Each structure stands twice: as C-alpha cells, then as structure tokens.
PDB file of C-alpha atoms in Angstrom:
ATOM      1  CA  UNK A1144     222.423-107.140 200.573  1.00 34.00           C
ATOM      2  CA  UNK A1145     219.665-104.628 199.816  1.00 37.00           C
ATOM      3  CA  UNK A1146     219.094-102.009 202.496  1.00 36.00           C
ATOM      4  CA  UNK A1147     215.454-101.194 203.209  1.00 40.00           C
ATOM      5  CA  UNK A1148     214.591 -97.523 202.997  1.00 46.00           C
ATOM      6  CA  UNK A1149     212.957 -95.943 206.028  1.00 54.00           C
ATOM      7  CA  UNK A1150     209.734 -94.160 205.155  1.00 64.00           C
ATOM      8  CA  UNK A1151     209.839 -90.441 205.815  1.00 81.00           C
ATOM      9  CA  UNK A1152     207.319 -89.453 208.475  1.00 88.00           C
ATOM     10  CA  UNK A1153     205.263 -86.466 207.383  1.00 94.00           C
ATOM     11  CA  UNK A1154     204.401 -83.974 210.137  1.00 97.00           C
ATOM     12  CA  UNK A1155     201.842 -81.304 209.182  1.00 98.00           C
ATOM     13  CA  UNK A1156     201.675 -78.070 211.212  1.00 98.00           C
ATOM     14  CA  UNK A1157     198.879 -75.679 210.145  1.00 98.00           C
ATOM     15  CA  UNK A1158     199.743 -71.984 209.901  1.00 97.00           C
ATOM     16  CA  UNK A1159     196.265 -70.477 210.160  1.00 98.00           C
ATOM     17  CA  UNK A1160     192.650 -71.463 210.619  1.00 98.00           C
ATOM     18  CA  UNK A1161     191.893 -71.913 206.925  1.00 98.00           C
ATOM     19  CA  UNK A1162     195.045 -71.754 204.845  1.00 98.00           C
ATOM     20  CA  UNK A1163     198.576 -73.115 204.774  1.00 98.00           C
ATOM     21  CA  UNK A1164     200.591 -75.719 206.639  1.00 98.00           C
ATOM     22  CA  UNK A1165     204.280 -76.412 207.108  1.00 98.00           C
ATOM     23  CA  UNK A1166     205.477 -79.950 206.484  1.00 98.00           C
ATOM     24  CA  UNK A1167     208.332 -81.429 208.486  1.00 98.00           C
ATOM     25  CA  UNK A1168     210.065 -84.791 208.412  1.00 97.00           C
ATOM     26  CA  UNK A1169     210.592 -84.846 204.648  1.00 97.00           C
ATOM     27  CA  UNK A1170     213.902 -84.547 202.784  1.00 97.00           C
ATOM     28  CA  UNK A1171     213.143 -83.606 199.189  1.00 97.00           C
ATOM     29  CA  UNK A1172     216.683 -84.496 198.125  1.00 96.00           C
ATOM     30  CA  UNK A1173     215.781 -88.143 198.744  1.00 94.00           C
ATOM     31  CA  UNK A1174     213.444 -90.262 196.604  1.00 93.00           C
ATOM     32  CA  UNK A1175     209.933 -90.021 198.007  1.00 96.00           C
ATOM     33  CA  UNK A1176     207.939 -93.143 198.780  1.00 96.00           C
ATOM     34  CA  UNK A1177     204.420 -93.344 197.341  1.00 97.00           C
ATOM     35  CA  UNK A1178     202.961 -93.082 200.855  1.00 97.00           C
ATOM     36  CA  UNK A1179     204.912 -89.875 201.515  1.00 97.00           C
ATOM     37  CA  UNK A1180     203.701 -88.381 198.230  1.00 98.00           C
ATOM     38  CA  UNK A1181     200.137 -89.299 199.204  1.00 98.00           C
ATOM     39  CA  UNK A1182     200.542 -87.649 202.620  1.00 98.00           C
ATOM     40  CA  UNK A1183     201.856 -84.446 201.053  1.00 98.00           C
ATOM     41  CA  UNK A1184     199.043 -84.402 198.509  1.00 98.00           C
ATOM     42  CA  UNK A1185     196.443 -84.879 201.237  1.00 98.00           C
ATOM     43  CA  UNK A1186     197.895 -81.950 203.180  1.00 98.00           C
ATOM     44  CA  UNK A1187     197.897 -79.838 200.004  1.00 98.00           C
ATOM     45  CA  UNK A1188     194.232 -80.604 199.327  1.00 98.00           C
ATOM     46  CA  UNK A1189     193.264 -79.795 202.907  1.00 98.00           C
ATOM     47  CA  UNK A1190     195.364 -76.653 203.465  1.00 98.00           C
ATOM     48  CA  UNK A1191     195.658 -75.443 199.824  1.00 98.00           C
ATOM     49  CA  UNK A1192     199.355 -74.525 200.223  1.00 98.00           C
ATOM     50  CA  UNK A1193     202.149 -76.374 202.022  1.00 98.00           C
ATOM     51  CA  UNK A1194     205.636 -75.226 202.926  1.00 98.00           C
ATOM     52  CA  UNK A1195     208.973 -76.957 203.444  1.00 98.00           C
ATOM     53  CA  UNK A1196     212.073 -75.627 205.230  1.00 98.00           C
ATOM     54  CA  UNK A1197     215.786 -76.380 204.828  1.00 97.00           C
ATOM     55  CA  UNK A1198     215.526 -78.137 201.467  1.00 98.00           C
ATOM     56  CA  UNK A1199     218.962 -77.770 199.859  1.00 97.00           C
ATOM     57  CA  UNK A1200     218.050 -79.225 196.473  1.00 98.00           C
ATOM     58  CA  UNK A1201     219.185 -78.655 192.902  1.00 97.00           C
ATOM     59  CA  UNK A1202     217.012 -77.349 190.050  1.00 98.00           C
ATOM     60  CA  UNK A1203     216.820 -80.896 188.738  1.00 97.00           C
ATOM     61  CA  UNK A1204     215.624 -82.193 192.098  1.00 98.00           C
ATOM     62  CA  UNK A1205     212.949 -79.486 192.213  1.00 98.00           C
ATOM     63  CA  UNK A1206     211.670 -80.661 188.835  1.00 98.00           C
ATOM     64  CA  UNK A1207     211.767 -84.307 189.944  1.00 98.00           C
ATOM     65  CA  UNK A1208     209.817 -83.430 193.086  1.00 98.00           C
ATOM     66  CA  UNK A1209     207.150 -81.795 190.936  1.00 98.00           C
ATOM     67  CA  UNK A1210     206.933 -84.872 188.719  1.00 98.00           C
ATOM     68  CA  UNK A1211     205.832 -86.974 191.689  1.00 98.00           C
ATOM     69  CA  UNK A1212     202.572 -85.004 191.633  1.00 98.00           C
ATOM     70  CA  UNK A1213     202.005 -84.492 187.902  1.00 98.00           C
ATOM     71  CA  UNK A1214     203.555 -83.564 184.583  1.00 98.00           C
ATOM     72  CA  UNK A1215     205.737 -80.449 184.714  1.00 98.00           C
ATOM     73  CA  UNK A1216     204.991 -77.651 182.238  1.00 98.00           C
ATOM     74  CA  UNK A1217     207.492 -75.464 180.427  1.00 98.00           C
ATOM     75  CA  UNK A1218     208.505 -72.444 182.514  1.00 98.00           C
ATOM     76  CA  UNK A1219     205.729 -70.209 181.153  1.00 98.00           C
ATOM     77  CA  UNK A1220     203.554 -69.918 178.040  1.00 97.00           C
ATOM     78  CA  UNK A1221     205.517 -66.880 176.800  1.00 96.00           C
ATOM     79  CA  UNK A1222     208.593 -66.429 179.030  1.00 95.00           C
ATOM     80  CA  UNK A1223     211.784 -68.531 178.870  1.00 95.00           C
ATOM     81  CA  UNK A1224     213.146 -70.971 181.416  1.00 97.00           C
ATOM     82  CA  UNK A1225     216.744 -71.198 182.596  1.00 96.00           C
ATOM     83  CA  UNK A1226     219.589 -72.864 180.710  1.00 95.00           C
ATOM     84  CA  UNK A1227     219.446 -76.621 181.169  1.00 96.00           C
ATOM     85  CA  UNK A1228     216.061 -76.546 182.871  1.00 97.00           C
ATOM     86  CA  UNK A1229     213.386 -75.137 180.551  1.00 97.00           C
ATOM     87  CA  UNK A1230     210.741 -75.984 183.167  1.00 98.00           C
ATOM     88  CA  UNK A1231     212.043 -73.399 185.653  1.00 98.00           C
ATOM     89  CA  UNK A1232     210.920 -69.770 185.638  1.00 97.00           C
ATOM     90  CA  UNK A1233     213.049 -67.253 187.534  1.00 95.00           C
ATOM     91  CA  UNK A1234     211.058 -64.852 189.696  1.00 93.00           C
ATOM     92  CA  UNK A1235     213.079 -62.040 191.243  1.00 86.00           C
ATOM     93  CA  UNK A1236     212.490 -58.809 193.115  1.00 76.00           C
ATOM     94  CA  UNK A1237     215.311 -56.379 193.767  1.00 60.00           C
ATOM     95  CA  UNK A1238     216.035 -52.786 194.529  1.00 50.00           C
ATOM     96  CA  UNK A1239     215.941 -50.880 191.220  1.00 35.00           C
ATOM     97  CA  UNK A1240     219.582 -49.907 190.999  1.00 32.00           C
ATOM     98  CA  UNK A1241     222.083 -50.133 188.167  1.00 35.00           C
ATOM     99  CA  UNK A1242     221.351 -52.916 185.702  1.00 37.00           C
ATOM    100  CA  UNK A1243     217.571 -53.151 185.253  1.00 40.00           C
ATOM    101  CA  UNK A1244     217.581 -56.370 183.270  1.00 43.00           C
ATOM    102  CA  UNK A1245     219.590 -58.863 185.290  1.00 40.00           C
ATOM    103  CA  UNK A1246     220.255 -59.839 188.881  1.00 40.00           C
ATOM    104  CA  UNK A1247     223.104 -62.009 190.163  1.00 38.00           C
ATOM    105  CA  UNK A1248     222.027 -65.219 191.879  1.00 42.00           C
ATOM    106  CA  UNK A1249     223.630 -68.566 192.712  1.00 42.00           C
ATOM    107  CA  UNK A1250     223.040 -69.781 189.143  1.00 45.00           C
ATOM    108  CA  UNK A1251     224.627 -66.698 187.574  1.00 41.00           C
ATOM    109  CA  UNK A1252     222.943 -63.696 186.010  1.00 37.00           C
ATOM    110  CA  UNK A1253     219.199 -64.246 185.940  1.00 40.00           C
ATOM    111  CA  UNK A1254     216.447 -62.209 184.281  1.00 43.00           C
ATOM    112  CA  UNK A1255     214.486 -59.920 186.578  1.00 43.00           C
ATOM    113  CA  UNK A1256     210.691 -59.907 186.685  1.00 45.00           C
ATOM    114  CA  UNK A1257     209.739 -57.093 189.033  1.00 42.00           C
ATOM    115  CA  UNK A1258     206.506 -55.167 188.878  1.00 41.00           C
ATOM    116  CA  UNK A1259     205.541 -51.856 190.461  1.00 46.00           C
ATOM    117  CA  UNK A1260     202.080 -53.107 191.383  1.00 61.00           C
ATOM    118  CA  UNK A1261     201.413 -56.471 193.021  1.00 82.00           C
ATOM    119  CA  UNK A1262     197.937 -57.989 193.095  1.00 92.00           C
ATOM    120  CA  UNK A1263     196.301 -61.126 194.442  1.00 96.00           C
ATOM    121  CA  UNK A1264     196.349 -63.611 191.572  1.00 96.00           C
ATOM    122  CA  UNK A1265     196.258 -67.233 190.473  1.00 98.00           C
ATOM    123  CA  UNK A1266     199.060 -68.321 188.134  1.00 97.00           C
ATOM    124  CA  UNK A1267     198.516 -68.461 184.363  1.00 98.00           C
ATOM    125  CA  UNK A1268     194.705 -68.446 184.357  1.00 98.00           C
ATOM    126  CA  UNK A1269     194.703 -67.075 180.804  1.00 98.00           C
ATOM    127  CA  UNK A1270     195.298 -70.529 179.272  1.00 98.00           C
ATOM    128  CA  UNK A1271     192.556 -73.155 178.737  1.00 98.00           C
ATOM    129  CA  UNK A1272     194.107 -75.501 181.321  1.00 98.00           C
ATOM    130  CA  UNK A1273     195.769 -73.382 184.023  1.00 98.00           C
ATOM    131  CA  UNK A1274     198.479 -75.162 186.055  1.00 98.00           C
ATOM    132  CA  UNK A1275     197.104 -77.365 188.801  1.00 98.00           C
ATOM    133  CA  UNK A1276     199.945 -76.357 191.136  1.00 98.00           C
ATOM    134  CA  UNK A1277     203.020 -74.151 191.475  1.00 98.00           C
ATOM    135  CA  UNK A1278     206.211 -74.974 193.385  1.00 98.00           C
ATOM    136  CA  UNK A1279     208.412 -72.010 194.349  1.00 98.00           C
ATOM    137  CA  UNK A1280     211.910 -72.416 195.810  1.00 98.00           C
ATOM    138  CA  UNK A1281     213.853 -69.662 197.578  1.00 97.00           C
ATOM    139  CA  UNK A1282     217.416 -69.179 196.298  1.00 96.00           C
ATOM    140  CA  UNK A1283     218.311 -65.659 197.458  1.00 95.00           C
ATOM    141  CA  UNK A1284     216.179 -64.585 200.411  1.00 95.00           C
ATOM    142  CA  UNK A1285     216.339 -61.146 202.071  1.00 95.00           C
ATOM    143  CA  UNK A1286     216.960 -60.952 205.830  1.00 95.00           C
ATOM    144  CA  UNK A1287     213.529 -59.366 206.207  1.00 95.00           C
ATOM    145  CA  UNK A1288     210.671 -58.490 203.882  1.00 94.00           C
ATOM    146  CA  UNK A1289     209.636 -60.433 200.825  1.00 94.00           C
ATOM    147  CA  UNK A1290     206.931 -62.593 202.432  1.00 96.00           C
ATOM    148  CA  UNK A1291     204.297 -64.251 200.208  1.00 97.00           C
ATOM    149  CA  UNK A1292     200.628 -64.388 201.233  1.00 98.00           C
ATOM    150  CA  UNK A1293     198.029 -66.951 200.163  1.00 98.00           C
ATOM    151  CA  UNK A1294     194.229 -66.923 200.348  1.00 98.00           C
ATOM    152  CA  UNK A1295     191.759 -69.817 200.293  1.00 98.00           C
ATOM    153  CA  UNK A1296     189.285 -69.507 197.397  1.00 98.00           C
ATOM    154  CA  UNK A1297     187.045 -72.295 198.699  1.00 98.00           C
ATOM    155  CA  UNK A1298     186.423 -70.456 201.958  1.00 98.00           C
ATOM    156  CA  UNK A1299     185.945 -67.240 200.015  1.00 98.00           C
ATOM    157  CA  UNK A1300     183.146 -68.902 198.034  1.00 98.00           C
ATOM    158  CA  UNK A1301     181.558 -70.568 201.072  1.00 98.00           C
ATOM    159  CA  UNK A1302     181.375 -67.292 203.018  1.00 98.00           C
ATOM    160  CA  UNK A1303     179.432 -65.414 200.347  1.00 98.00           C
ATOM    161  CA  UNK A1304     175.724 -65.014 201.040  1.00 98.00           C
ATOM    162  CA  UNK A1305     173.528 -67.621 199.354  1.00 98.00           C
ATOM    163  CA  UNK A1306     171.974 -65.153 196.881  1.00 98.00           C
ATOM    164  CA  UNK A1307     175.452 -64.090 195.777  1.00 98.00           C
ATOM    165  CA  UNK A1308     176.635 -67.702 195.519  1.00 98.00           C
ATOM    166  CA  UNK A1309     173.597 -68.473 193.367  1.00 98.00           C
ATOM    167  CA  UNK A1310     174.462 -65.528 191.115  1.00 98.00           C
ATOM    168  CA  UNK A1311     178.151 -66.289 190.609  1.00 98.00           C
ATOM    169  CA  UNK A1312     177.494 -70.012 190.086  1.00 98.00           C
ATOM    170  CA  UNK A1313     176.079 -69.193 186.653  1.00 98.00           C
ATOM    171  CA  UNK A1314     178.621 -66.604 185.502  1.00 98.00           C
ATOM    172  CA  UNK A1315     181.709 -66.808 183.265  1.00 98.00           C
ATOM    173  CA  UNK A1316     184.640 -64.436 182.860  1.00 98.00           C
ATOM    174  CA  UNK A1317     187.263 -63.628 180.234  1.00 98.00           C
ATOM    175  CA  UNK A1318     190.913 -64.109 181.292  1.00 98.00           C
ATOM    176  CA  UNK A1319     193.822 -62.846 179.164  1.00 97.00           C
ATOM    177  CA  UNK A1320     197.595 -62.381 179.337  1.00 97.00           C
ATOM    178  CA  UNK A1321     197.893 -58.629 179.545  1.00 92.00           C
ATOM    179  CA  UNK A1322     199.806 -56.806 182.280  1.00 80.00           C
ATOM    180  CA  UNK A1323     198.940 -53.458 183.881  1.00 66.00           C
ATOM    181  CA  UNK A1324     200.348 -50.475 181.958  1.00 66.00           C
ATOM    182  CA  UNK A1325     202.402 -49.394 184.990  1.00 58.00           C
ATOM    183  CA  UNK A1326     204.262 -52.716 185.235  1.00 54.00           C
ATOM    184  CA  UNK A1327     208.003 -52.290 185.688  1.00 49.00           C
ATOM    185  CA  UNK A1328     208.367 -54.873 182.917  1.00 53.00           C
ATOM    186  CA  UNK A1329     207.594 -52.044 180.490  1.00 54.00           C
ATOM    187  CA  UNK A1330     211.153 -50.828 181.158  1.00 53.00           C
ATOM    188  CA  UNK A1331     213.024 -54.077 180.586  1.00 61.00           C
ATOM    189  CA  UNK A1332     210.956 -55.850 177.940  1.00 70.00           C
ATOM    190  CA  UNK A1333     209.204 -58.358 180.193  1.00 81.00           C
ATOM    191  CA  UNK A1334     205.750 -56.983 179.427  1.00 84.00           C
ATOM    192  CA  UNK A1335     206.340 -57.302 175.670  1.00 88.00           C
ATOM    193  CA  UNK A1336     207.537 -60.908 176.083  1.00 91.00           C
ATOM    194  CA  UNK A1337     204.670 -61.742 178.433  1.00 94.00           C
ATOM    195  CA  UNK A1338     202.110 -60.525 175.889  1.00 94.00           C
ATOM    196  CA  UNK A1339     204.001 -61.723 172.782  1.00 94.00           C
ATOM    197  CA  UNK A1340     201.495 -64.535 172.114  1.00 96.00           C
ATOM    198  CA  UNK A1341     197.854 -63.651 172.834  1.00 97.00           C
ATOM    199  CA  UNK A1342     195.955 -65.926 175.194  1.00 98.00           C
ATOM    200  CA  UNK A1343     192.294 -65.425 175.987  1.00 98.00           C
ATOM    201  CA  UNK A1344     189.822 -67.868 177.507  1.00 98.00           C
ATOM    202  CA  UNK A1345     186.427 -67.889 179.201  1.00 98.00           C
ATOM    203  CA  UNK A1346     186.429 -69.624 182.611  1.00 98.00           C
ATOM    204  CA  UNK A1347     183.567 -70.161 185.050  1.00 98.00           C
ATOM    205  CA  UNK A1348     183.543 -67.586 187.849  1.00 98.00           C
ATOM    206  CA  UNK A1349     183.080 -70.553 190.198  1.00 98.00           C
ATOM    207  CA  UNK A1350     185.280 -73.579 189.593  1.00 98.00           C
ATOM    208  CA  UNK A1351     184.536 -77.078 190.916  1.00 98.00           C
ATOM    209  CA  UNK A1352     187.709 -78.661 192.265  1.00 98.00           C
ATOM    210  CA  UNK A1353     188.302 -81.903 190.312  1.00 98.00           C
ATOM    211  CA  UNK A1354     189.636 -83.825 193.339  1.00 98.00           C
ATOM    212  CA  UNK A1355     187.598 -82.591 196.287  1.00 98.00           C
ATOM    213  CA  UNK A1356     184.385 -81.384 194.648  1.00 98.00           C
ATOM    214  CA  UNK A1357     184.636 -78.067 196.528  1.00 98.00           C
ATOM    215  CA  UNK A1358     183.600 -74.870 194.804  1.00 98.00           C
ATOM    216  CA  UNK A1359     186.068 -71.983 194.544  1.00 98.00           C
ATOM    217  CA  UNK A1360     185.842 -68.415 193.332  1.00 98.00           C
ATOM    218  CA  UNK A1361     187.970 -68.350 190.198  1.00 98.00           C
ATOM    219  CA  UNK A1362     188.737 -64.719 189.396  1.00 98.00           C
ATOM    220  CA  UNK A1363     191.861 -62.645 189.920  1.00 97.00           C
ATOM    221  CA  UNK A1364     192.712 -59.020 189.257  1.00 95.00           C
ATOM    222  CA  UNK A1365     195.816 -59.778 187.173  1.00 94.00           C
ATOM    223  CA  UNK A1366     194.151 -61.756 184.391  1.00 96.00           C
ATOM    224  CA  UNK A1367     190.339 -61.580 184.732  1.00 97.00           C
ATOM    225  CA  UNK A1368     188.951 -58.849 182.488  1.00 97.00           C
ATOM    226  CA  UNK A1369     185.146 -58.985 182.525  1.00 98.00           C
ATOM    227  CA  UNK A1370     182.117 -61.149 183.226  1.00 98.00           C
ATOM    228  CA  UNK A1371     180.503 -62.024 179.926  1.00 98.00           C
ATOM    229  CA  UNK A1372     176.874 -62.174 181.111  1.00 98.00           C
ATOM    230  CA  UNK A1373     176.956 -58.671 182.654  1.00 98.00           C
ATOM    231  CA  UNK A1374     177.299 -55.131 181.363  1.00 98.00           C
ATOM    232  CA  UNK A1375     180.717 -53.506 181.735  1.00 98.00           C
ATOM    233  CA  UNK A1376     179.502 -51.459 184.712  1.00 98.00           C
ATOM    234  CA  UNK A1377     177.928 -54.466 186.437  1.00 98.00           C
ATOM    235  CA  UNK A1378     180.972 -56.625 185.697  1.00 98.00           C
ATOM    236  CA  UNK A1379     183.393 -54.093 187.162  1.00 98.00           C
ATOM    237  CA  UNK A1380     181.313 -53.669 190.312  1.00 98.00           C
ATOM    238  CA  UNK A1381     180.916 -57.404 190.926  1.00 98.00           C
ATOM    239  CA  UNK A1382     184.547 -58.237 190.194  1.00 98.00           C
ATOM    240  CA  UNK A1383     185.734 -55.500 192.559  1.00 98.00           C
ATOM    241  CA  UNK A1384     183.481 -56.942 195.272  1.00 98.00           C
ATOM    242  CA  UNK A1385     184.895 -60.436 194.698  1.00 98.00           C
ATOM    243  CA  UNK A1386     188.514 -59.181 194.610  1.00 98.00           C
ATOM    244  CA  UNK A1387     188.012 -57.486 197.949  1.00 98.00           C
ATOM    245  CA  UNK A1388     186.320 -60.565 199.391  1.00 98.00           C
ATOM    246  CA  UNK A1389     189.006 -63.089 198.423  1.00 98.00           C
ATOM    247  CA  UNK A1390     191.643 -60.908 200.114  1.00 97.00           C
ATOM    248  CA  UNK A1391     189.969 -60.910 203.531  1.00 98.00           C
ATOM    249  CA  UNK A1392     192.701 -61.476 206.156  1.00 98.00           C
ATOM    250  CA  UNK A1393     190.755 -64.319 207.818  1.00 98.00           C
ATOM    251  CA  UNK A1394     191.171 -66.462 204.690  1.00 98.00           C
ATOM    252  CA  UNK A1395     194.930 -65.919 204.385  1.00 98.00           C
ATOM    253  CA  UNK A1396     198.306 -67.181 205.539  1.00 98.00           C
ATOM    254  CA  UNK A1397     201.614 -65.317 205.232  1.00 97.00           C
ATOM    255  CA  UNK A1398     204.853 -67.202 204.629  1.00 98.00           C
ATOM    256  CA  UNK A1399     208.197 -65.890 205.852  1.00 97.00           C
ATOM    257  CA  UNK A1400     210.887 -67.052 203.455  1.00 97.00           C
ATOM    258  CA  UNK A1401     214.203 -68.504 204.582  1.00 96.00           C
ATOM    259  CA  UNK A1402     217.019 -69.867 202.396  1.00 95.00           C
ATOM    260  CA  UNK A1403     216.020 -73.219 200.847  1.00 96.00           C
ATOM    261  CA  UNK A1404     212.345 -72.799 201.714  1.00 98.00           C
ATOM    262  CA  UNK A1405     209.717 -74.152 199.309  1.00 98.00           C
ATOM    263  CA  UNK A1406     206.055 -73.226 198.823  1.00 98.00           C
ATOM    264  CA  UNK A1407     203.779 -75.701 197.006  1.00 98.00           C
ATOM    265  CA  UNK A1408     200.274 -74.422 196.319  1.00 98.00           C
ATOM    266  CA  UNK A1409     197.107 -75.684 194.687  1.00 98.00           C
ATOM    267  CA  UNK A1410     196.491 -73.238 191.853  1.00 98.00           C
ATOM    268  CA  UNK A1411     192.853 -74.386 191.633  1.00 98.00           C
ATOM    269  CA  UNK A1412     192.149 -73.322 195.213  1.00 98.00           C
ATOM    270  CA  UNK A1413     194.238 -70.233 195.972  1.00 98.00           C
ATOM    271  CA  UNK A1414     195.279 -66.748 195.066  1.00 98.00           C
ATOM    272  CA  UNK A1415     198.614 -65.410 196.251  1.00 98.00           C
ATOM    273  CA  UNK A1416     200.208 -62.013 196.711  1.00 96.00           C
ATOM    274  CA  UNK A1417     203.804 -61.346 195.774  1.00 91.00           C
ATOM    275  CA  UNK A1418     205.732 -59.079 198.147  1.00 88.00           C
ATOM    276  CA  UNK A1419     205.678 -55.352 197.501  1.00 84.00           C
ATOM    277  CA  UNK A1420     207.950 -54.238 200.333  1.00 88.00           C
ATOM    278  CA  UNK A1421     211.422 -54.617 198.816  1.00 87.00           C
ATOM    279  CA  UNK A1422     211.664 -51.742 196.327  1.00 80.00           C
ATOM    280  CA  UNK A1423     213.222 -49.360 198.850  1.00 83.00           C
ATOM    281  CA  UNK A1424     215.535 -51.963 200.414  1.00 87.00           C
ATOM    282  CA  UNK A1425     219.025 -52.970 199.319  1.00 89.00           C
ATOM    283  CA  UNK A1426     218.153 -56.687 199.065  1.00 90.00           C
ATOM    284  CA  UNK A1427     217.823 -59.195 196.262  1.00 92.00           C
ATOM    285  CA  UNK A1428     215.170 -61.916 196.249  1.00 94.00           C
ATOM    286  CA  UNK A1429     215.501 -64.718 193.676  1.00 94.00           C
ATOM    287  CA  UNK A1430     213.158 -67.699 193.319  1.00 96.00           C
ATOM    288  CA  UNK A1431     212.764 -70.682 190.996  1.00 98.00           C
ATOM    289  CA  UNK A1432     209.191 -71.637 190.083  1.00 98.00           C
ATOM    290  CA  UNK A1433     207.809 -74.673 188.296  1.00 98.00           C
ATOM    291  CA  UNK A1434     204.181 -75.400 187.457  1.00 98.00           C
ATOM    292  CA  UNK A1435     202.304 -78.668 186.960  1.00 98.00           C
ATOM    293  CA  UNK A1436     199.964 -79.398 184.053  1.00 98.00           C
ATOM    294  CA  UNK A1437     196.356 -78.674 184.924  1.00 98.00           C
ATOM    295  CA  UNK A1438     192.949 -79.670 183.643  1.00 98.00           C
ATOM    296  CA  UNK A1439     190.287 -77.531 182.005  1.00 98.00           C
ATOM    297  CA  UNK A1440     188.137 -75.781 184.650  1.00 98.00           C
ATOM    298  CA  UNK A1441     184.533 -76.921 185.044  1.00 98.00           C
ATOM    299  CA  UNK A1442     181.721 -74.849 186.516  1.00 98.00           C
ATOM    300  CA  UNK A1443     178.841 -75.933 188.769  1.00 98.00           C
ATOM    301  CA  UNK A1444     176.719 -76.615 185.668  1.00 95.00           C
ATOM    302  CA  UNK A1445     179.301 -79.084 184.323  1.00 96.00           C
ATOM    303  CA  UNK A1446     180.335 -76.819 181.432  1.00 95.00           C
ATOM    304  CA  UNK A1447     184.060 -76.496 180.664  1.00 98.00           C
ATOM    305  CA  UNK A1448     186.040 -73.350 179.924  1.00 98.00           C
ATOM    306  CA  UNK A1449     186.200 -72.303 176.281  1.00 98.00           C
ATOM    307  CA  UNK A1450     189.115 -70.927 174.284  1.00 98.00           C
ATOM    308  CA  UNK A1451     189.109 -67.629 172.423  1.00 98.00           C
ATOM    309  CA  UNK A1452     192.859 -67.378 171.656  1.00 97.00           C
ATOM    310  CA  UNK A1453     195.745 -69.698 172.468  1.00 96.00           C
ATOM    311  CA  UNK A1454     196.302 -73.378 173.161  1.00 96.00           C
ATOM    312  CA  UNK A1455     196.663 -75.691 176.165  1.00 97.00           C
ATOM    313  CA  UNK A1456     199.682 -75.224 178.412  1.00 97.00           C
ATOM    314  CA  UNK A1457     201.624 -78.464 178.595  1.00 93.00           C
TER     315      UNK A1457
END
C-alpha cells in the first residue's frame, strides 16, 4: 500500500513593513511538494528574504533544498567549498584569538572569513550573472550578537524622487572582486584568494527584476566601483547618496540567529549586512552558504550587463 504524503502547510509571518518574513509549517528535511515550493517562492518574491527556524538538516539536504528553486553554483567564483560539498561556502566570524586561519565547527576545522569592516552588499555582483539567491544556514550560533540585517532594494528605488529615478535609470556601474585594504583577510590569505582571478563587469544601476518586473537599485559598497557615465567626483557623490539611501532603517529587517536557522534571500532584490559586533566577544559563529545560478541583469532600457573580465558563474 502506498501512503499519501500530507502537504506541508506554509505559514508566512512578516517581520517588518517592507522586508522579511518567517516561514513556519515546513520541514526542510522532508521532500517538498511542488505546491510548497511555489508557496515559498511567492513569499520570497513578496518579502525579498524568508527565514526558517529549527531546521536540523545536513549539508546535502541544504543543497537539495536549493535545487528545488534553481541550479546550485559552486561555493564561490574564487574561494573553495567544503570537502564533499563543493557548493557550500563556509562563512565564519570569531573572536581573533590564537589560530587566525581556522575555527572549529561541527564539521571539523573550517576556514575563517572574517573582515574588520562590514558593509551593506549583494552577493557576488562582480560576475556577469550574479546569483539569483543565497541560502545561509546557522551551524554555530552565539548566544547573543551576530544578527544579519537585510534591506529592500525595490523600496529603495521607489522612494527616490522622480528626477533621481529618471537619472539612475540610465546609468551603469563597474563591479569588481576587490576587497577593502583593511580587510582581516589580508592576514590569513583570504583577500589574495578572493582576488586571485579578476572579475569585472558593467551592470545597470537600476535592475529590472526578471520575475516581478519591479525596479531595484543595484549598487553596493563592497563591489561597485564607479558609474561609467559620470566623472569620478560625480560618481563618488551619487554612489555615496545611494549607499546611504538603501540602508535606511525603514527598508530593513534584522534576523536573530538561532541554531538550525536558515535565511533565504533574493539576491536581485536585497542588500544585507553581516554582523560586526562579535570581535570583542568570546563566541564563534559558523554558517554554511549556497548560492543559486542567476541571470544576466537587465536595465530599464532592456540592455544587459556587459563583461570586462571573467566568465559566468555557474
């Protein structure tokens, strides 16, 4: 006799007025029905980032969950994945004590990627087809501190004045894979690995979302270097204005991590801010991140991004 599976009932609880929602009623260790996947995707498109609690899953199950929404990329264009799961990038923050290069986690000794300066950013925008989404799973979570914040780039665009929207609609910016000179990775080799293969691309400053048709500001302080149509002085001034605007608290949601929590965000619609409040605390924080293959950004004029250096990320 074949037992019928009961469909998981998705409950969506928004976290803020514009950004983020927690999803309940879903066990990611179980196979997901197509209807459940559709419900999660709809919540992601509406709230830009969704969160799950109490998901005790394996690295393989995290990858399989990602595959229900798209093809999974390698861990990173220039950084390695973990043994047995080349799709998974380890992200860790820890108190700088003793061994600078490794941190002990449930899967053994894992490479540390900890930076002195954290900025609002969108993942891997220096490739021609930045990941459409990122899925981050908490393995070692501190008892306090270490929250991640997210901001809604669609609302950021919509709340600009019309003259400024008209201006940015026609602009393009260079993105590249260079890290700030004061990155802690300078001490443990991460910066050299991160920049080992040059990537440089020109993206529209305003990106049209391929599923919803919404327009989003598509710049971030980590990887955006200059606006090609403007002078250096004009570019710096406008980018600084946009960086400040996308970080307005009204557009954001802040997620408090717990063990086995998962954040799943639309990389085409958000920037996020890694925690910067753990350096003086005696806590480790270890995460596993996967990313999903994205498409080439398109601006309001229908023109696609163009490559200067590097290849697609897939």
